[in-house]
Coordinates of N, CA, C and O in Angstrom, one line a residue:
M462 N -32.5 -1.2 -17.0 CA -32.4 -2.0 -15.8 C -32.6 -1.2 -14.6 O -32.2 0.1 -14.4
A463 N -33.4 -2.0 -13.8 CA -33.7 -1.3 -12.6 C -32.8 -1.0 -11.5 O -31.8 -1.6 -11.4
R464 N -32.7 0.2 -10.9 CA -31.8 0.5 -9.8 C -32.0 -0.2 -8.6 O -33.2 -0.3 -8.2
K465 N -31.0 -0.4 -8.0 CA -31.2 -1.1 -6.5 C -31.5 -0.3 -5.6 O -31.1 1.0 -5.6
T466 N -32.4 -0.5 -4.6 CA -32.9 0.1 -3.6 C -31.7 0.1 -2.6 O -30.9 -0.6 -2.5
S467 N -31.9 1.1 -1.4 CA -31.0 1.0 -0.4 C -31.1 -0.1 0.3 O -29.9 -0.7 0.9
W468 N -32.2 -0.9 0.5 CA -32.3 -2.1 1.2 C -31.5 -3.2 0.5 O -30.8 -4.0 0.9
E469 N -31.6 -3.0 -1.0 CA -30.8 -4.2 -1.8 C -29.5 -4.0 -1.6 O -28.7 -4.8 -1.5
W470 N -28.9 -2.7 -1.7 CA -27.5 -2.4 -1.6 C -27.1 -2.8 -0.2 O -26.1 -3.6 0.0
S471 N -27.8 -2.7 1.0 CA -27.5 -3.0 2.3 C -27.4 -4.7 2.4 O -26.6 -5.3 2.9
R472 N -28.3 -5.4 1.7 CA -28.3 -6.8 1.8 C -27.1 -7.4 1.0 O -26.6 -8.2 1.4
T473 N -26.8 -6.7 -0.1 CA -25.6 -7.2 -0.8 C -24.3 -6.8 -0.2 O -23.5 -7.8 -0.1
A474 N -24.3 -5.8 0.7 CA -23.0 -5.5 1.4 C -23.0 -6.5 2.5 O -21.9 -7.0 3.0
Q475 N -24.1 -6.9 3.2 CA -24.1 -7.8 4.2 C -23.7 -9.3 3.8 O -23.1 -9.8 4.5
T476 N -24.4 -9.5 2.6 CA -23.9 -10.8 2.2 C -22.3 -10.9 1.9 O -21.6 -11.9 2.1
R477 N -21.9 -9.9 1.2 CA -20.4 -9.9 1.0 C -19.5 -9.8 2.3 O -18.6 -10.7 2.4
K478 N -20.0 -9.2 3.3 CA -19.4 -9.1 4.5 C -19.5 -10.5 5.2 O -18.3 -10.9 5.7
S479 N -20.6 -11.2 5.1 CA -20.6 -12.5 5.8 C -19.7 -13.5 5.0 O -19.1 -14.4 5.7
M480 N -19.6 -13.5 3.7 CA -18.9 -14.1 3.0 C -17.3 -14.2 3.2 O -16.6 -15.1 3.5
L481 N -16.9 -12.7 3.5 CA -15.5 -12.5 3.8 C -15.1 -13.1 5.0 O -14.1 -13.6 5.3
Q482 N -16.0 -13.0 6.1 CA -15.7 -13.4 7.4 C -15.6 -14.9 7.4 O -14.9 -15.4 8.1
A483 N -16.6 -15.6 6.7 CA -16.6 -17.0 6.7 C -15.1 -17.4 5.9 O -14.6 -18.5 6.3
A484 N -14.8 -16.7 4.9 CA -13.6 -17.1 4.1 C -12.6 -16.9 5.1 O -11.7 -17.7 5.0
R485 N -12.5 -15.8 5.9 CA -11.2 -15.5 6.7 C -11.2 -16.7 7.7 O -10.1 -17.3 7.8
E486 N -12.3 -17.3 8.2 CA -12.2 -18.5 9.3 C -11.7 -19.7 8.4 O -10.9 -20.5 8.8
V487 N -12.2 -19.8 7.3 CA -12.1 -21.2 6.5 C -10.7 -21.3 6.0 O -9.8 -22.3 6.2
F488 N -10.2 -20.1 5.4 CA -8.9 -20.1 5.0 C -8.0 -20.1 6.2 O -6.9 -20.8 5.8
G489 N -8.2 -19.4 7.3 CA -7.3 -19.5 8.3 C -7.2 -20.9 9.0 O -6.1 -21.3 9.4
E490 N -8.1 -21.7 8.9 CA -8.1 -23.1 9.5 C -7.4 -24.0 8.6 O -6.8 -25.0 8.9
H491 N -7.8 -23.8 7.1 CA -7.4 -24.8 6.2 C -6.1 -24.5 5.2 O -5.8 -25.3 4.4
G492 N -5.9 -23.2 5.1 CA -5.1 -22.6 4.1 C -5.9 -22.4 2.8 O -7.1 -23.0 2.8
F493 N -5.3 -21.8 1.8 CA -6.1 -21.5 0.4 C -6.4 -22.9 -0.2 O -7.6 -23.2 -0.7
A494 N -5.4 -23.7 -0.4 CA -5.6 -24.9 -1.2 C -6.6 -25.9 -0.8 O -7.2 -26.6 -1.5
E495 N -6.5 -26.1 0.6 CA -7.4 -27.0 1.3 C -8.9 -26.5 1.6 O -9.8 -27.2 2.0
A496 N -9.0 -25.3 1.4 CA -10.4 -24.6 1.8 C -11.4 -25.0 0.6 O -11.0 -25.0 -0.4
G497 N -12.5 -25.2 1.2 CA -13.7 -25.5 0.3 C -14.7 -24.4 0.1 O -15.0 -24.1 1.2
V498 N -15.1 -24.3 -1.1 CA -16.2 -23.3 -1.3 C -17.4 -23.6 -0.5 O -18.0 -22.8 0.1
S499 N -17.6 -24.9 -0.4 CA -18.9 -25.5 0.2 C -18.9 -25.0 1.7 O -20.0 -24.6 2.3
E500 N -17.7 -25.2 2.3 CA -17.7 -24.8 3.7 C -17.7 -23.2 4.0 O -18.4 -22.8 4.9
V501 N -17.3 -22.4 3.1 CA -17.4 -21.0 3.2 C -18.9 -20.7 3.0 O -19.3 -19.9 3.9
V502 N -19.6 -21.2 2.1 CA -20.9 -20.7 1.9 C -21.9 -21.2 2.9 O -22.8 -20.5 3.5
A503 N -21.5 -22.5 3.5 CA -22.2 -22.9 4.8 C -22.0 -22.1 5.9 O -23.1 -21.7 6.7
R504 N -20.8 -21.7 6.2 CA -20.7 -20.8 7.3 C -21.2 -19.3 7.0 O -21.7 -18.8 8.0
A505 N -21.3 -18.9 6.0 CA -21.9 -17.6 5.6 C -23.4 -17.8 5.4 O -24.2 -16.7 5.5
G506 N -24.0 -18.8 5.5 CA -25.4 -19.0 5.3 C -25.9 -18.6 4.1 O -26.9 -18.1 3.9
S507 N -25.1 -18.9 3.0 CA -25.4 -18.4 1.8 C -25.4 -19.5 0.8 O -25.6 -20.8 1.0
S508 N -25.2 -19.4 -0.4 CA -25.0 -20.5 -1.6 C -23.9 -20.3 -2.4 O -23.3 -19.1 -2.6
V509 N -23.5 -21.4 -3.1 CA -22.4 -21.2 -4.0 C -22.5 -20.2 -5.2 O -21.7 -19.7 -5.5
G510 N -23.7 -20.2 -5.7 CA -24.2 -19.2 -6.6 C -24.0 -17.8 -6.3 O -23.5 -17.1 -6.9
S511 N -24.4 -17.6 -5.0 CA -24.1 -16.3 -4.5 C -22.8 -15.9 -4.5 O -22.3 -14.8 -4.6
L512 N -21.9 -16.9 -3.9 CA -20.5 -16.7 -3.9 C -19.9 -16.2 -5.2 O -19.2 -15.4 -5.2
Y513 N -20.3 -17.2 -6.2 CA -19.7 -16.9 -7.6 C -20.2 -15.6 -8.1 O -19.5 -14.8 -8.9
H514 N -21.4 -15.2 -7.7 CA -22.0 -14.0 -8.1 C -21.4 -12.7 -7.5 O -20.9 -11.7 -8.2
H515 N -20.9 -12.9 -6.3 CA -20.2 -11.6 -5.6 C -18.8 -11.6 -5.9 O -18.1 -10.6 -6.0
F516 N -18.2 -12.8 -6.0 CA -16.6 -12.9 -6.0 C -16.0 -13.6 -7.4 O -14.9 -13.2 -7.7
G517 N -17.0 -14.6 -8.0 CA -16.3 -15.1 -9.2 C -15.7 -16.4 -8.8 O -15.7 -17.3 -9.7
G518 N -15.2 -16.7 -7.6 CA -14.7 -18.0 -7.3 C -13.9 -17.9 -6.1 O -13.7 -17.0 -5.4
K519 N -13.1 -19.1 -5.5 CA -12.2 -19.1 -4.6 C -11.1 -18.2 -4.6 O -10.7 -17.5 -3.7
T520 N -10.5 -18.1 -5.6 CA -9.4 -17.1 -5.8 C -9.6 -15.8 -5.6 O -9.1 -15.1 -4.9
E521 N -10.8 -15.4 -6.4 CA -11.2 -13.9 -6.2 C -11.6 -13.7 -4.8 O -11.5 -12.6 -4.3
L522 N -12.2 -14.6 -4.1 CA -12.6 -14.4 -2.7 C -11.3 -14.3 -1.7 O -11.3 -13.5 -1.0
F523 N -10.5 -15.1 -2.0 CA -9.2 -14.8 -1.3 C -8.5 -13.6 -1.6 O -8.0 -12.8 -0.6
L524 N -8.6 -13.1 -2.8 CA -7.9 -11.8 -3.3 C -8.9 -10.7 -2.6 O -8.2 -9.5 -2.3
A525 N -10.1 -10.8 -2.6 CA -10.8 -9.7 -1.9 C -10.7 -9.6 -0.4 O -10.4 -8.6 0.1
L526 N -10.4 -10.7 0.2 CA -10.0 -10.6 1.7 C -8.7 -10.1 1.8 O -8.5 -9.2 2.7
Y527 N -7.6 -10.3 0.8 CA -6.5 -9.7 1.0 C -6.6 -8.3 0.9 O -6.1 -7.2 1.5
E528 N -7.2 -7.7 -0.4 CA -7.4 -6.2 -0.5 C -8.2 -5.6 0.7 O -7.8 -4.5 0.8
D529 N -9.2 -6.3 1.3 CA -9.9 -5.5 2.4 C -8.8 -5.4 3.7 O -8.8 -4.3 4.3
H530 N -8.0 -6.4 3.6 CA -7.0 -6.3 4.8 C -6.1 -5.2 4.6 O -5.7 -4.5 5.4
Q531 N -5.5 -5.2 3.3 CA -4.4 -4.1 2.9 C -5.3 -2.6 3.1 O -4.6 -1.8 3.5
A532 N -6.6 -2.7 2.6 CA -7.1 -1.4 2.8 C -7.2 -0.9 4.1 O -7.0 0.2 4.5
A533 N -7.6 -1.8 5.2 CA -7.7 -1.5 6.6 C -6.3 -0.9 6.9 O -6.3 -0.1 7.9
H534 N -5.3 -1.6 6.6 CA -3.8 -1.2 7.0 C -3.7 0.2 6.6 O -3.2 1.1 7.3
E535 N -4.1 0.6 5.3 CA -3.6 2.0 4.7 C -4.5 2.8 5.4 O -4.2 4.0 5.5
Q536 N -5.8 2.6 5.7 CA -6.8 3.6 6.3 C -6.2 3.9 7.5 O -6.1 5.2 8.0
A537 N -5.9 3.0 8.5 CA -5.4 3.1 9.8 C -4.1 3.9 9.7 O -4.0 4.9 10.5
A538 N -3.1 3.6 9.0 CA -1.8 4.2 8.9 C -2.0 5.6 8.4 O -1.5 6.6 8.9
G539 N -2.8 5.9 7.4 CA -3.2 7.1 7.0 C -3.9 8.0 7.8 O -3.3 9.3 8.0
A540 N -4.7 7.5 8.6 CA -5.4 8.5 9.7 C -4.5 8.8 10.7 O -4.4 9.8 11.2
S541 N -3.5 7.8 11.2 CA -2.4 8.1 12.1 C -1.6 9.1 11.7 O -1.2 10.0 12.4
V542 N -1.0 9.2 10.5 CA -0.3 10.1 10.1 C -0.8 11.3 10.0 O -0.3 12.5 10.4
A543 N -2.1 11.5 9.6 CA -2.9 12.7 9.5 C -3.1 13.4 10.8 O -2.9 14.4 11.2
R544 N -3.4 12.5 11.8 CA -3.4 13.0 13.3 C -2.2 13.5 13.8 O -2.3 14.7 14.4
A545 N -1.1 12.9 13.5 CA 0.2 13.3 14.0 C 0.6 14.7 13.3 O 0.9 15.5 14.0
K546 N 0.1 14.9 12.0 CA 0.4 16.1 11.5 C -0.4 17.3 12.0 O -0.1 18.4 12.4
Q547 N -1.7 16.9 12.4 CA -2.6 18.0 13.0 C -2.0 18.2 14.4 O -2.4 19.4 14.9
E548 N -1.2 17.4 15.1 CA -0.8 17.7 16.4 C 0.6 18.3 16.2 O 1.3 18.8 17.3
G549 N 1.1 18.6 15.1 CA 2.2 19.5 14.9 C 3.5 18.6 14.6 O 4.6 19.3 14.5
V550 N 3.3 17.5 14.4 CA 4.5 16.5 14.0 C 5.0 16.9 12.5 O 4.1 16.9 11.7
T551 N 6.2 17.3 12.4 CA 6.7 17.6 11.1 C 7.8 16.6 10.6 O 8.2 16.7 9.5
D552 N 8.5 16.0 11.5 CA 9.6 15.3 11.4 C 9.1 14.1 10.4 O 8.3 13.2 11.0
P553 N 9.7 13.8 9.3 CA 9.1 12.8 8.4 C 9.3 11.3 9.0 O 8.5 10.6 8.8
V554 N 10.3 11.2 9.8 CA 10.6 9.8 10.4 C 9.6 9.5 11.4 O 9.1 8.5 11.6
E555 N 9.4 10.5 12.2 CA 8.1 10.3 13.3 C 6.8 10.2 12.5 O 6.0 9.5 13.2
L556 N 6.6 10.7 11.4 CA 5.3 10.8 10.8 C 5.1 9.1 10.3 O 4.3 8.4 10.4
L557 N 6.4 8.7 9.7 CA 6.5 7.3 9.3 C 6.2 6.3 10.5 O 5.5 5.4 10.5
I558 N 6.7 6.7 11.7 CA 6.7 5.8 12.9 C 5.2 5.8 13.2 O 4.6 4.9 13.7
A559 N 4.4 7.0 13.1 CA 3.1 7.3 13.5 C 2.4 6.1 12.7 O 1.4 5.5 13.1
G560 N 2.4 6.1 11.3 CA 1.9 5.2 10.4 C 2.2 3.8 10.8 O 1.3 2.9 10.8
A561 N 3.6 3.4 11.1 CA 3.8 2.2 11.4 C 3.2 1.7 12.6 O 2.9 0.5 12.7
R562 N 3.0 2.4 13.6 CA 2.3 2.0 14.9 C 1.0 1.4 14.5 O 0.6 0.4 15.0
A563 N 0.3 2.3 13.7 CA -1.1 2.0 13.4 C -1.1 0.6 12.5 O -1.8 -0.2 12.8
Y564 N -0.1 0.5 11.7 CA 0.0 -0.6 10.8 C 0.3 -1.9 11.7 O -0.3 -2.9 11.6
L565 N 1.2 -1.8 12.6 CA 1.6 -3.0 13.5 C 0.3 -3.2 14.6 O 0.0 -4.3 14.9
D566 N -0.4 -2.2 14.9 CA -1.6 -2.5 15.8 C -2.6 -3.3 14.8 O -3.2 -4.4 15.6
G567 N -2.5 -3.1 13.7 CA -3.5 -3.8 12.8 C -3.2 -5.2 12.6 O -3.9 -6.2 12.5
A568 N -1.8 -5.3 12.6 CA -1.2 -6.8 12.4 C -1.5 -7.7 13.6 O -1.9 -9.0 13.3
W569 N -1.6 -7.0 14.7 CA -2.0 -7.8 16.0 C -3.5 -8.1 15.8 O -3.9 -9.2 16.2
E570 N -4.3 -7.0 15.7 CA -5.7 -7.2 15.6 C -6.1 -8.3 14.5 O -7.1 -9.0 14.9
R571 N -5.5 -8.3 13.5 CA -5.9 -9.1 12.3 C -4.6 -10.1 12.0 O -4.3 -10.5 10.9
R572 N -4.1 -10.7 13.1 CA -3.0 -11.4 13.1 C -3.4 -12.9 12.3 O -2.4 -13.5 11.7
D573 N -4.6 -13.4 12.3 CA -4.9 -14.6 11.6 C -4.6 -14.4 10.0 O -4.2 -15.0 9.4
L574 N -5.0 -13.0 9.7 CA -4.8 -12.8 8.2 C -3.4 -12.6 7.8 O -3.1 -13.0 6.9
V575 N -2.7 -11.9 8.7 CA -1.2 -11.8 8.4 C -0.5 -13.1 8.4 O 0.1 -13.3 7.3
R576 N -0.8 -14.0 9.3 CA -0.3 -15.2 9.1 C -0.8 -16.1 7.8 O 0.1 -16.8 7.2
L577 N -2.2 -15.9 7.5 CA -2.7 -16.4 6.3 C -1.9 -16.0 5.1 O -1.3 -16.7 4.2
F578 N -1.6 -14.6 5.1 CA -1.0 -14.1 3.8 C 0.5 -14.2 3.5 O 1.1 -14.1 2.7
I579 N 1.3 -14.7 4.8 CA 2.7 -14.8 4.8 C 3.1 -16.3 4.5 O 4.2 -16.5 4.4
D580 N 2.2 -17.2 4.6 CA 2.7 -18.6 4.8 C 2.7 -19.2 3.2 O 3.2 -20.3 3.2
G581 N 2.5 -18.5 2.2 CA 2.8 -18.9 0.9 C 1.8 -20.0 0.3 O 2.0 -20.2 -0.8
D582 N 0.6 -20.1 1.1 CA -0.5 -20.9 0.4 C -1.7 -19.9 0.0 O -2.5 -19.8 0.4
G583 N -1.2 -19.4 -1.2 CA -2.2 -18.6 -1.9 C -2.5 -19.0 -3.3 O -1.8 -19.9 -3.8
P584 N -3.4 -18.5 -4.0 CA -3.6 -18.8 -5.3 C -2.5 -18.5 -6.4 O -1.7 -17.5 -5.9
P585 N -2.5 -18.9 -7.5 CA -1.4 -18.6 -8.6 C -1.3 -17.1 -8.6 O -2.5 -16.5 -8.8
G586 N -0.4 -16.5 -8.7 CA -0.3 -15.1 -9.0 C -0.3 -14.2 -7.6 O 0.1 -13.0 -8.0
F587 N -0.4 -14.9 -6.6 CA -0.6 -14.0 -5.4 C 0.7 -13.4 -5.0 O 0.7 -12.4 -4.5
E588 N 1.7 -14.2 -5.1 CA 3.1 -13.7 -4.8 C 3.4 -12.4 -5.5 O 4.1 -11.4 -5.1
L589 N 3.0 -12.4 -6.9 CA 3.2 -11.3 -7.7 C 2.4 -9.9 -7.1 O 2.8 -8.8 -7.1
I590 N 1.1 -10.2 -6.8 CA 0.2 -9.3 -6.3 C 0.9 -8.6 -5.0 O 0.9 -7.4 -4.8
R591 N 1.5 -9.6 -4.1 CA 2.0 -9.0 -2.9 C 3.2 -8.2 -3.1 O 3.5 -7.2 -2.5
R592 N 4.1 -8.6 -4.1 CA 5.3 -7.7 -4.4 C 4.9 -6.5 -5.1 O 5.7 -5.5 -4.7
T593 N 3.9 -6.6 -6.0 CA 3.5 -5.2 -6.5 C 3.1 -4.3 -5.4 O 3.3 -3.0 -5.3
R594 N 2.2 -4.9 -4.3 CA 1.8 -4.0 -3.4 C 2.8 -3.5 -2.6 O 2.8 -2.3 -2.0
N595 N 3.8 -4.3 -2.4 CA 5.1 -4.0 -1.4 C 5.8 -2.7 -2.1 O 6.3 -1.8 -1.5
R596 N 5.9 -2.7 -3.5 CA 6.6 -1.7 -4.0 C 5.9 -0.3 -4.0 O 6.5 0.7 -4.0
E597 N 4.5 -0.5 -4.0 CA 3.8 0.8 -3.9 C 3.9 1.3 -2.5 O 3.9 2.5 -2.3
W598 N 4.0 0.3 -1.6 CA 4.1 0.8 -0.2 C 5.5 1.5 0.0 O 5.5 2.7 0.8
V599 N 6.5 0.9 -0.6 CA 7.8 1.7 -0.5 C 7.7 2.8 -1.3 O 8.3 4.1 -0.8
R600 N 6.9 3.1 -2.4 CA 6.8 4.4 -2.9 C 5.9 5.5 -2.1 O 6.5 6.4 -2.0
Q601 N 5.0 4.9 -1.3 CA 4.4 6.0 -0.5 C 5.2 6.4 0.6 O 5.2 7.5 0.9
N602 N 6.0 5.4 1.1 CA 6.9 5.8 2.1 C 8.0 6.8 1.9 O 8.4 7.7 2.6
A603 N 8.5 6.6 0.4 CA 9.4 7.5 0.0 C 8.8 8.9 0.0 O 9.6 10.0 0.2
V604 N 7.7 8.9 -0.5 CA 7.0 10.4 -0.6 C 7.0 10.9 0.8 O 7.2 12.2 1.0
L605 N 6.4 10.1 1.8 CA 6.2 10.6 3.1 C 7.5 11.0 3.7 O 7.7 12.2 4.5
L606 N 8.6 10.4 3.4 CA 9.9 10.7 4.0 C 10.6 11.8 3.2 O 11.7 12.2 3.3
G607 N 10.1 12.2 1.9 CA 10.8 13.2 1.2 C 12.1 12.7 0.6 O 13.0 13.4 0.4
S608 N 12.0 11.5 0.1 CA 13.3 10.8 -0.3 C 13.5 11.0 -1.6 O 12.8 11.4 -2.4
G609 N 14.9 11.3 -2.0 CA 15.4 11.5 -3.2 C 15.3 10.3 -4.1 O 15.0 9.1 -3.6
G610 N 15.9 10.5 -5.3 CA 16.0 9.2 -6.0 C 17.3 8.5 -6.2 O 17.5 7.7 -7.1
D611 N 18.3 8.9 -5.3 CA 19.5 8.4 -5.4 C 19.6 7.0 -4.7 O 18.6 6.6 -4.1
P612 N 20.5 6.1 -5.1 CA 20.5 4.9 -4.7 C 20.4 4.6 -3.1 O 19.7 3.6 -2.7
L613 N 21.1 5.5 -2.3 CA 21.0 5.4 -0.9 C 19.8 5.5 -0.4 O 19.1 4.8 0.6
D614 N 19.2 6.6 -0.8 CA 17.8 7.0 -0.6 C 16.8 5.8 -0.8 O 16.1 5.7 0.1
R615 N 16.7 5.3 -1.9 CA 16.0 4.3 -2.3 C 16.2 3.0 -1.4 O 15.2 2.4 -1.0
L616 N 17.2 2.6 -1.1 CA 17.6 1.5 -0.4 C 17.2 1.7 1.1 O 16.7 0.7 1.6
T617 N 17.5 3.1 1.7 CA 17.1 3.1 3.0 C 15.6 3.1 3.2 O 15.1 2.5 4.2
V618 N 14.7 3.7 2.1 CA 13.3 3.4 2.4 C 12.9 2.2 2.2 O 11.9 1.7 3.0
T619 N 13.5 1.2 1.3 CA 13.1 -0.1 1.2 C 13.4 -0.9 2.5 O 12.6 -1.6 2.9
V620 N 14.5 -0.5 3.1 CA 14.9 -1.1 4.5 C 13.9 -0.7 5.6 O 13.4 -1.8 6.2
L621 N 13.5 0.5 5.6 CA 12.7 0.9 6.6 C 11.3 0.2 6.5 O 10.7 -0.2 7.2
T622 N 10.8 0.2 5.2 CA 9.6 -0.6 4.9 C 9.7 -2.0 5.2 O 8.6 -2.5 5.7
S623 N 10.9 -2.6 4.9 CA 11.0 -3.9 5.2 C 11.0 -4.4 6.8 O 10.5 -5.3 7.3
I624 N 11.5 -3.3 7.4 CA 11.5 -3.6 9.0 C 10.1 -3.5 9.5 O 9.8 -4.4 10.3
I625 N 9.2 -2.6 8.9 CA 7.8 -2.8 9.3 C 7.0 -3.8 9.0 O 6.3 -4.5 9.8
G626 N 7.5 -4.3 7.7 CA 6.9 -5.5 7.2 C 7.1 -6.8 8.1 O 6.4 -7.5 8.4
E627 N 8.4 -6.9 8.3 CA 9.1 -7.9 9.1 C 8.4 -7.8 10.5 O 8.1 -8.9 11.3
A628 N 8.4 -6.7 11.0 CA 8.0 -6.4 12.5 C 6.4 -6.9 12.4 O 5.9 -7.6 13.6
A629 N 5.7 -6.6 11.5 CA 4.3 -7.3 11.4 C 4.0 -8.8 11.5 O 3.2 -9.3 12.3
R630 N 5.2 -9.4 10.8 CA 5.0 -10.8 10.8 C 5.4 -11.3 12.4 O 4.9 -12.3 12.9
E631 N 6.4 -10.7 12.9 CA 6.7 -11.0 14.2 C 5.7 -10.7 15.2 O 5.3 -11.5 16.1
V632 N 4.7 -9.6 15.2 CA 3.7 -9.2 15.9 C 2.6 -10.2 15.8 O 2.2 -10.8 16.6
A633 N 2.3 -10.7 14.6 CA 1.3 -11.6 14.2 C 1.5 -13.1 14.9 O 0.6 -13.8 15.1
T634 N 2.8 -13.2 15.0 CA 3.0 -14.6 15.5 C 3.5 -14.5 17.1 O 3.9 -15.6 17.7
S635 N 3.3 -13.5 17.6 CA 3.6 -13.3 19.1 C 2.7 -14.0 20.0 O 1.4 -14.2 19.5
D636 N 3.1 -14.4 21.1 CA 2.3 -15.2 22.0 C 1.2 -14.3 22.9 O 0.3 -14.9 23.1
S637 N 1.5 -12.9 23.0 CA 0.8 -12.2 23.7 C 0.7 -10.9 23.0 O 1.7 -10.3 22.5
E638 N -0.2 -9.9 23.6 CA -0.3 -8.5 23.0 C 1.0 -7.9 23.6 O 1.6 -6.9 22.9
E639 N 1.6 -8.2 24.8 CA 2.5 -7.6 25.3 C 3.8 -7.7 24.6 O 4.6 -7.0 24.2
D640 N 4.0 -9.1 24.1 CA 5.0 -9.3 23.2 C 4.9 -8.7 22.0 O 6.1 -8.2 21.5
A641 N 3.9 -8.5 21.4 CA 3.6 -7.9 20.3 C 4.0 -6.4 20.4 O 4.7 -5.8 19.5
R642 N 3.6 -5.7 21.4 CA 4.0 -4.4 21.8 C 5.6 -4.2 21.8 O 6.2 -3.2 21.3
E643 N 6.2 -5.1 22.5 CA 7.6 -5.1 22.5 C 8.3 -5.2 21.2 O 9.3 -4.6 20.9
V644 N 7.7 -6.0 20.2 CA 8.4 -6.1 18.8 C 8.0 -4.7 18.3 O 8.9 -4.3 17.6
A645 N 6.9 -4.2 18.3 CA 6.6 -2.9 17.8 C 7.5 -1.8 18.2 O 8.1 -1.1 17.4
E646 N 7.8 -1.9 19.4 CA 8.7 -0.8 20.0 C 10.2 -1.1 19.4 O 10.9 0.1 19.2
A647 N 10.6 -2.1 19.3 CA 11.9 -2.6 18.9 C 12.0 -1.9 17.4 O 13.1 -1.4 16.9
A648 N 11.1 -2.2 16.7 CA 10.8 -1.7 15.2 C 11.0 -0.2 15.2 O 11.9 0.4 14.3
M649 N 10.4 0.3 16.1 CA 10.4 1.9 16.1 C 11.9 2.4 16.4 O 12.3 3.4 15.8
T650 N 12.5 1.8 17.4 CA 13.9 1.9 17.8 C 14.9 1.8 16.5 O 15.6 2.6 16.3
L651 N 14.7 0.9 15.8 CA 15.4 0.5 14.7 C 15.2 1.5 13.6 O 16.2 2.1 12.9
I652 N 13.9 1.9 13.4 CA 13.7 3.1 12.5 C 14.3 4.3 12.8 O 14.9 4.9 11.8
R653 N 14.2 4.6 14.0 CA 15.0 5.9 14.4 C 16.5 5.7 14.2 O 16.9 6.8 13.8
R654 N 17.0 4.7 14.5 CA 18.5 4.6 14.3 C 18.8 4.8 12.7 O 20.0 5.0 12.4
L655 N 17.9 4.3 11.9 CA 18.1 4.4 10.5 C 17.6 5.5 9.9 O 17.3 5.5 8.7
D656 N 17.3 6.5 10.5 CA 16.8 7.8 10.1 C 17.4 8.2 8.8 O 18.5 8.6 8.7
P657 N 16.9 8.2 7.7 CA 17.4 8.5 6.5 C 17.8 9.9 6.3 O 19.0 10.2 5.7
L658 N 17.5 11.0 7.2 CA 17.9 12.3 7.2 C 19.5 12.3 7.8 O 20.3 13.0 7.3
R659 N 19.6 11.5 8.7 CA 20.8 11.4 9.4 C 21.9 10.6 8.5 O 23.1 11.1 8.5
I660 N 21.4 9.6 7.8 CA 22.2 8.8 7.1 C 22.8 9.6 6.0 O 24.0 9.6 5.5
R661 N 22.0 10.5 5.4 CA 22.4 11.2 4.2 C 23.7 12.3 4.8 O 24.5 12.8 4.1

């Protein structure tokens, strides 16, 4: 089997990117159930065959859009936490807040996707994928906070993670960037009030 040249890899990546952008627009306008594959490929300037080659179908395209969105959240939050550590921040709650700020910035920047993924109009099995992803997010936050395994610790981390998630929903439905920032600041205040180290 012939190996792909860098030009072919670049073209493949561009095709995928174009399809994801088109899917973002079409799913955002119509929701998952009402979105048509033909409209996605028309906007992407591609073909139905190409879509099935790259993604397998409409469900897989939706899930790829979700995974890219989550990866962008994780990358931004991780980079923000790493920067805070480099600047000498050691308080676990302040590190969580650094990551949360980046996460909420992303929720505003990609508010169309946040609204798409919270409205309940996804393919079969999507809710399970979201719940699984959320459990992993709670686990990562528990590690960041140095949380123990007792029920109070577990519940506190779950509540803190839920605050960030609910704030993201509020940010995504805010009327302006100023309103979104106020929501984010309110979330930071609440997280500090629920400092797990103080609760213990």
